[in-house]
Amino acid sequence: MAELLAPLRSTYFISGEINSRVDDVAATLARIEQRFADGAIEHLDGVSVGLSRLALQRARVRNTEPLLRLNLGATSEALMAEKRDLVLSVIEGNAG
């Protein structure tokens, strides 16, 4: 399996699951939607944002528990880290 996944791991960089406890899940999800409104927004069990123009494949924030789970993928490790930090700052209420 590692051999099969190797080409993907050298092309897509994944944040892994990052859990954040927030006081108001609905307000936080609304803030994420507002901040990334220029992307493709989807709702299932949270908010997914597709921002391919930024080489960010997808940021997914799920709220299946009393916390938010962020999973994010991008086309480079540096971009993944930059966008991970941006989305986390929105979750934490530190970015507009």
N, CA and C atoms as an extended XYZ file, in Angstrom:
288
Properties=species:S:1:pos:R:3:atomname:S:1:resname:S:1:resid:I:1 pbc="F F F"
N         0.817       -1.182        0.000 N   MET     1
C         0.000        0.000        0.000 CA  MET     1
C         0.870        1.260        0.000 C   MET     1
N         1.964        1.242        0.741 N   ALA     2
C         2.857        2.403        0.781 CA  ALA     2
C         3.374        2.744       -0.610 C   ALA     2
N         3.699        1.728       -1.405 N   GLU     3
C         4.168        1.963       -2.775 CA  GLU     3
C         3.085        2.618       -3.625 C   GLU     3
N         1.859        2.174       -3.473 N   LEU     4
C         0.759        2.738       -4.243 CA  LEU     4
C         0.477        4.192       -3.868 C   LEU     4
N         0.651        4.505       -2.602 N   LEU     5
C         0.366        5.855       -2.127 CA  LEU     5
C         1.518        6.832       -2.326 C   LEU     5
N         2.719        6.348       -2.543 N   ALA     6
C         3.898        7.218       -2.660 CA  ALA     6
C         3.734        8.326       -3.699 C   ALA     6
N         3.247        8.046       -4.916 N   PRO     7
C         3.091        9.137       -5.882 CA  PRO     7
C         2.097       10.202       -5.420 C   PRO     7
N         1.062        9.793       -4.720 N   LEU     8
C         0.083       10.759       -4.211 CA  LEU     8
C         0.667       11.602       -3.095 C   LEU     8
N         1.450       10.989       -2.232 N   ARG     9
C         2.039       11.728       -1.106 CA  ARG     9
C         3.069       12.748       -1.563 C   ARG     9
N         3.641       12.553       -2.747 N   SER    10
C         4.604       13.532       -3.265 CA  SER    10
C         3.898       14.627       -4.054 C   SER    10
N         2.593       14.490       -4.276 N   THR    11
C         1.828       15.474       -5.034 CA  THR    11
C         0.869       16.261       -4.148 C   THR    11
N         0.256       15.587       -3.169 N   TYR    12
C        -0.730       16.221       -2.297 CA  TYR    12
C        -0.252       16.159       -0.855 C   TYR    12
N        -0.354       17.278       -0.177 N   PHE    13
C         0.114       17.380        1.199 CA  PHE    13
C        -1.096       17.619        2.094 C   PHE    13
N        -1.271       16.737        3.053 N   ILE    14
C        -2.468       16.694        3.880 CA  ILE    14
C        -2.135       17.129        5.309 C   ILE    14
N        -3.004       17.938        5.883 N   SER    15
C        -2.768       18.438        7.236 CA  SER    15
C        -2.941       17.363        8.295 C   SER    15
N        -3.731       16.352        7.981 N   GLY    16
C        -4.146       15.429        9.029 CA  GLY    16
C        -5.278       16.076        9.795 C   GLY    16
N        -5.909       15.328       10.671 N   GLU    17
C        -7.063       15.849       11.393 CA  GLU    17
C        -6.615       16.737       12.548 C   GLU    17
N        -7.138       17.964       12.560 N   ILE    18
C        -6.824       18.930       13.608 CA  ILE    18
C        -8.128       19.265       14.322 C   ILE    18
N        -8.211       18.985       15.603 N   ASN    19
C        -9.428       19.218       16.387 CA  ASN    19
C        -9.356       20.558       17.109 C   ASN    19
N       -10.471       21.292       17.061 N   SER    20
C       -10.565       22.585       17.752 CA  SER    20
C       -11.871       22.638       18.526 C   SER    20
N       -11.791       22.953       19.801 N   ARG    21
C       -13.002       23.178       20.595 CA  ARG    21
C       -13.354       24.659       20.474 C   ARG    21
N       -14.619       24.923       20.190 N   VAL    22
C       -15.082       26.302       20.050 CA  VAL    22
C       -16.339       26.481       20.897 C   VAL    22
N       -16.610       27.730       21.270 N   ASP    23
C       -17.793       28.027       22.088 CA  ASP    23
C       -19.077       27.950       21.278 C   ASP    23
N       -19.033       28.410       20.025 N   ASP    24
C       -20.236       28.473       19.201 CA  ASP    24
C       -19.943       27.868       17.834 C   ASP    24
N       -20.293       26.591       17.662 N   VAL    25
C       -19.998       25.871       16.418 CA  VAL    25
C       -20.672       26.547       15.233 C   VAL    25
N       -21.949       26.875       15.351 N   ALA    26
C       -22.687       27.476       14.230 CA  ALA    26
C       -22.060       28.798       13.798 C   ALA    26
N       -21.697       29.652       14.749 N   ALA    27
C       -21.071       30.937       14.418 CA  ALA    27
C       -19.706       30.729       13.769 C   ALA    27
N       -18.968       29.747       14.232 N   THR    28
C       -17.645       29.477       13.661 CA  THR    28
C       -17.770       28.968       12.231 C   THR    28
N       -18.707       28.054       11.979 N   LEU    29
C       -18.914       27.562       10.617 CA  LEU    29
C       -19.373       28.695        9.699 C   LEU    29
N       -20.221       29.582       10.207 N   ALA    30
C       -20.667       30.741        9.418 CA  ALA    30
C       -19.497       31.658        9.097 C   ALA    30
N       -18.581       31.854       10.047 N   ARG    31
C       -17.397       32.685        9.835 CA  ARG    31
C       -16.507       32.077        8.759 C   ARG    31
N       -16.353       30.759        8.771 N   ILE    32
C       -15.554       30.076        7.753 CA  ILE    32
C       -16.195       30.276        6.380 C   ILE    32
N       -17.510       30.073        6.293 N   GLU    33
C       -18.214       30.265        5.017 CA  GLU    33
C       -18.045       31.682        4.498 C   GLU    33
N       -18.166       32.662        5.384 N   GLN    34
C       -18.042       34.056        4.971 CA  GLN    34
C       -16.622       34.352        4.485 C   GLN    34
N       -15.626       33.887        5.212 N   ARG    35
C       -14.227       34.171        4.849 CA  ARG    35
C       -13.841       33.538        3.522 C   ARG    35
N       -14.373       32.355        3.218 N   PHE    36
C       -13.999       31.625        2.012 CA  PHE    36
C       -15.164       31.547        1.024 C   PHE    36
N       -16.003       32.578        0.998 N   ALA    37
C       -17.190       32.592        0.149 CA  ALA    37
C       -16.870       32.526       -1.338 C   ALA    37
N       -15.649       32.865       -1.727 N   ASP    38
C       -15.279       32.809       -3.144 CA  ASP    38
C       -14.924       31.391       -3.602 C   ASP    38
N       -14.950       30.434       -2.692 N   GLY    39
C       -14.691       29.039       -3.037 CA  GLY    39
C       -15.988       28.279       -3.217 C   GLY    39
N       -15.873       27.020       -3.582 N   ALA    40
C       -17.040       26.147       -3.726 CA  ALA    40
C       -17.398       25.612       -2.346 C   ALA    40
N       -18.523       26.066       -1.809 N   ILE    41
C       -18.954       25.688       -0.460 CA  ILE    41
C       -19.905       24.502       -0.555 C   ILE    41
N       -19.676       23.498        0.279 N   GLU    42
C       -20.572       22.343        0.375 CA  GLU    42
C       -20.895       22.098        1.844 C   GLU    42
N       -22.085       21.568        2.096 N   HIS    43
C       -22.517       21.242        3.459 CA  HIS    43
C       -22.874       19.771        3.517 C   HIS    43
N       -22.335       19.066        4.440 N   LEU    44
C       -22.746       17.695        4.703 CA  LEU    44
C       -22.834       17.554        6.213 C   LEU    44
N       -21.712       17.448        6.867 N   ASP    45
C       -21.677       17.403        8.327 CA  ASP    45
C       -20.743       18.484        8.833 C   ASP    45
N       -20.761       19.614        8.140 N   GLY    46
C       -19.896       20.736        8.461 CA  GLY    46
C       -19.815       21.616        7.227 C   GLY    46
N       -18.628       22.130        6.935 N   VAL    47
C       -18.404       22.988        5.778 CA  VAL    47
C       -17.186       22.477        5.039 C   VAL    47
N       -17.320       22.328        3.720 N   SER    48
C       -16.181       22.022        2.857 CA  SER    48
C       -15.993       23.195        1.918 C   SER    48
N       -14.737       23.589        1.715 N   VAL    49
C       -14.426       24.692        0.828 CA  VAL    49
C       -13.427       24.201       -0.200 C   VAL    49
N       -13.765       24.339       -1.470 N   GLY    50
C       -12.846       24.025       -2.548 CA  GLY    50
C       -12.270       25.314       -3.095 C   GLY    50
N       -10.977       25.462       -3.061 N   LEU    51
C       -10.310       26.685       -3.518 CA  LEU    51
C        -9.188       26.331       -4.486 C   LEU    51
N        -9.521       25.687       -5.587 N   SER    52
C        -8.485       25.217       -6.504 CA  SER    52
C        -7.662       26.356       -7.093 C   SER    52
N        -8.212       27.556       -7.187 N   ARG    53
C        -7.443       28.672       -7.738 CA  ARG    53
C        -6.250       29.020       -6.854 C   ARG    53
N        -6.281       28.595       -5.608 N   LEU    54
C        -5.166       28.835       -4.693 CA  LEU    54
C        -4.293       27.597       -4.529 C   LEU    54
N        -4.502       26.594       -5.386 N   ALA    55
C        -3.804       25.309       -5.296 CA  ALA    55
C        -4.147       24.582       -4.008 C   ALA    55
N        -5.195       25.019       -3.366 N   LEU    56
C        -5.713       24.345       -2.184 CA  LEU    56
C        -6.839       23.465       -2.659 C   LEU    56
N        -6.678       22.185       -2.532 N   GLN    57
C        -7.677       21.276       -3.063 CA  GLN    57
C        -8.972       21.345       -2.278 C   GLN    57
N        -8.889       21.250       -0.980 N   ARG    58
C       -10.107       21.242       -0.177 CA  ARG    58
C        -9.760       21.442        1.293 C   ARG    58
N       -10.575       22.234        1.941 N   ALA    59
C       -10.527       22.354        3.397 CA  ALA    59
C       -11.873       21.876        3.898 C   ALA    59
N       -11.881       20.953        4.810 N   ARG    60
C       -13.135       20.396        5.331 CA  ARG    60
C       -13.152       20.563        6.835 C   ARG    60
N       -14.184       21.225        7.328 N   VAL    61
C       -14.363       21.407        8.761 CA  VAL    61
C       -15.656       20.688        9.127 C   VAL    61
N       -15.532       19.628        9.905 N   ARG    62
C       -16.671       18.801       10.286 CA  ARG    62
C       -17.071       19.091       11.720 C   ARG    62
N       -18.367       18.978       11.984 N   ASN    63
C       -18.829       19.145       13.362 CA  ASN    63
C       -19.744       17.983       13.731 C   ASN    63
N       -19.151       16.829       13.867 N   THR    64
C       -19.914       15.643       14.247 CA  THR    64
C       -19.901       15.423       15.757 C   THR    64
N       -19.152       16.218       16.463 N   GLU    65
C       -19.056       16.171       17.924 CA  GLU    65
C       -19.047       17.603       18.419 C   GLU    65
N       -18.906       17.840       19.709 N   PRO    66
C       -18.839       19.227       20.183 CA  PRO    66
C       -17.457       19.843       19.955 C   PRO    66
N       -16.902       19.576       18.796 N   LEU    67
C       -15.646       20.194       18.388 CA  LEU    67
C       -15.628       20.219       16.878 C   LEU    67
N       -14.718       20.972       16.309 N   LEU    68
C       -14.568       21.034       14.858 CA  LEU    68
C       -13.326       20.260       14.461 C   LEU    68
N       -13.423       19.521       13.358 N   ARG    69
C       -12.298       18.737       12.844 CA  ARG    69
C       -11.904       19.285       11.482 C   ARG    69
N       -10.684       19.774       11.369 N   LEU    70
C       -10.173       20.315       10.118 CA  LEU    70
C        -9.303       19.278        9.431 C   LEU    70
N        -9.565       19.044        8.153 N   ASN    71
C        -8.704       18.260        7.277 CA  ASN    71
C        -8.495       19.107        6.036 C   ASN    71
N        -7.261       19.291        5.631 N   LEU    72
C        -6.954       20.212        4.544 CA  LEU    72
C        -5.871       19.608        3.676 C   LEU    72
N        -5.973       19.785        2.382 N   GLY    73
C        -4.956       19.292        1.469 CA  GLY    73
C        -4.568       20.367        0.474 C   GLY    73
N        -3.318       20.392        0.071 N   ALA    74
C        -2.818       21.364       -0.896 CA  ALA    74
C        -1.738       20.716       -1.749 C   ALA    74
N        -1.258       21.456       -2.736 N   THR    75
C        -0.301       20.908       -3.692 CA  THR    75
C         1.163       21.057       -3.274 C   THR    75
N         1.413       21.665       -2.130 N   SER    76
C         2.777       21.705       -1.592 CA  SER    76
C         2.689       21.721       -0.070 C   SER    76
N         3.740       21.283        0.568 N   GLU    77
C         3.738       21.266        2.029 CA  GLU    77
C         3.648       22.682        2.594 C   GLU    77
N         4.380       23.618        1.978 N   ALA    78
C         4.357       25.003        2.450 CA  ALA    78
C         2.970       25.614        2.303 C   ALA    78
N         2.313       25.367        1.175 N   LEU    79
C         0.971       25.891        0.962 CA  LEU    79
C        -0.028       25.255        1.923 C   LEU    79
N         0.120       23.968        2.163 N   MET    80
C        -0.754       23.291        3.120 CA  MET    80
C        -0.613       23.942        4.494 C   MET    80
N         0.620       24.184        4.934 N   ALA    81
C         0.847       24.784        6.251 CA  ALA    81
C         0.282       26.205        6.304 C   ALA    81
N         0.476       26.978        5.240 N   GLU    82
C        -0.038       28.348        5.194 CA  GLU    82
C        -1.567       28.360        5.275 C   GLU    82
N        -2.216       27.528        4.485 N   LYS    83
C        -3.675       27.509        4.457 CA  LYS    83
C        -4.249       26.868        5.719 C   LYS    83
N        -3.564       25.883        6.266 N   ARG    84
C        -3.978       25.285        7.547 CA  ARG    84
C        -4.011       26.368        8.617 C   ARG    84
N        -2.944       27.168        8.675 N   ASP    85
C        -2.868       28.222        9.673 CA  ASP    85
C        -3.933       29.291        9.436 C   ASP    85
N        -4.232       29.597        8.160 N   LEU    86
C        -5.270       30.571        7.839 CA  LEU    86
C        -6.631       30.076        8.304 C   LEU    86
N        -6.975       28.842        7.969 N   VAL    87
C        -8.279       28.305        8.373 CA  VAL    87
C        -8.367       28.214        9.897 C   VAL    87
N        -7.289       27.792       10.552 N   LEU    88
C        -7.299       27.738       12.017 CA  LEU    88
C        -7.489       29.120       12.625 C   LEU    88
N        -6.913       30.158       12.008 N   SER    89
C        -7.088       31.514       12.537 CA  SER    89
C        -8.542       31.956       12.409 C   SER    89
N        -9.227       31.521       11.337 N   VAL    90
C       -10.655       31.834       11.188 CA  VAL    90
C       -11.448       31.070       12.251 C   VAL    90
N       -11.125       29.811       12.451 N   ILE    91
C       -11.805       29.007       13.482 CA  ILE    91
C       -11.640       29.647       14.847 C   ILE    91
N       -10.445       30.125       15.127 N   GLU    92
C       -10.163       30.737       16.435 CA  GLU    92
C       -10.699       32.155       16.549 C   GLU    92
N       -11.209       32.713       15.444 N   GLY    93
C       -11.765       34.063       15.469 CA  GLY    93
C       -10.732       35.156       15.352 C   GLY    93
N        -9.540       34.819       14.828 N   ASN    94
C        -8.455       35.798       14.737 CA  ASN    94
C        -8.267       36.366       13.344 C   ASN    94
N        -9.102       35.982       12.381 N   ALA    95
C        -8.968       36.484       11.016 CA  ALA    95
C       -10.339       36.828       10.476 C   ALA    95
N       -10.380       37.802        9.577 N   GLY    96
C       -11.644       38.199        8.978 CA  GLY    96
C       -11.900       37.509        7.681 C   GLY    96
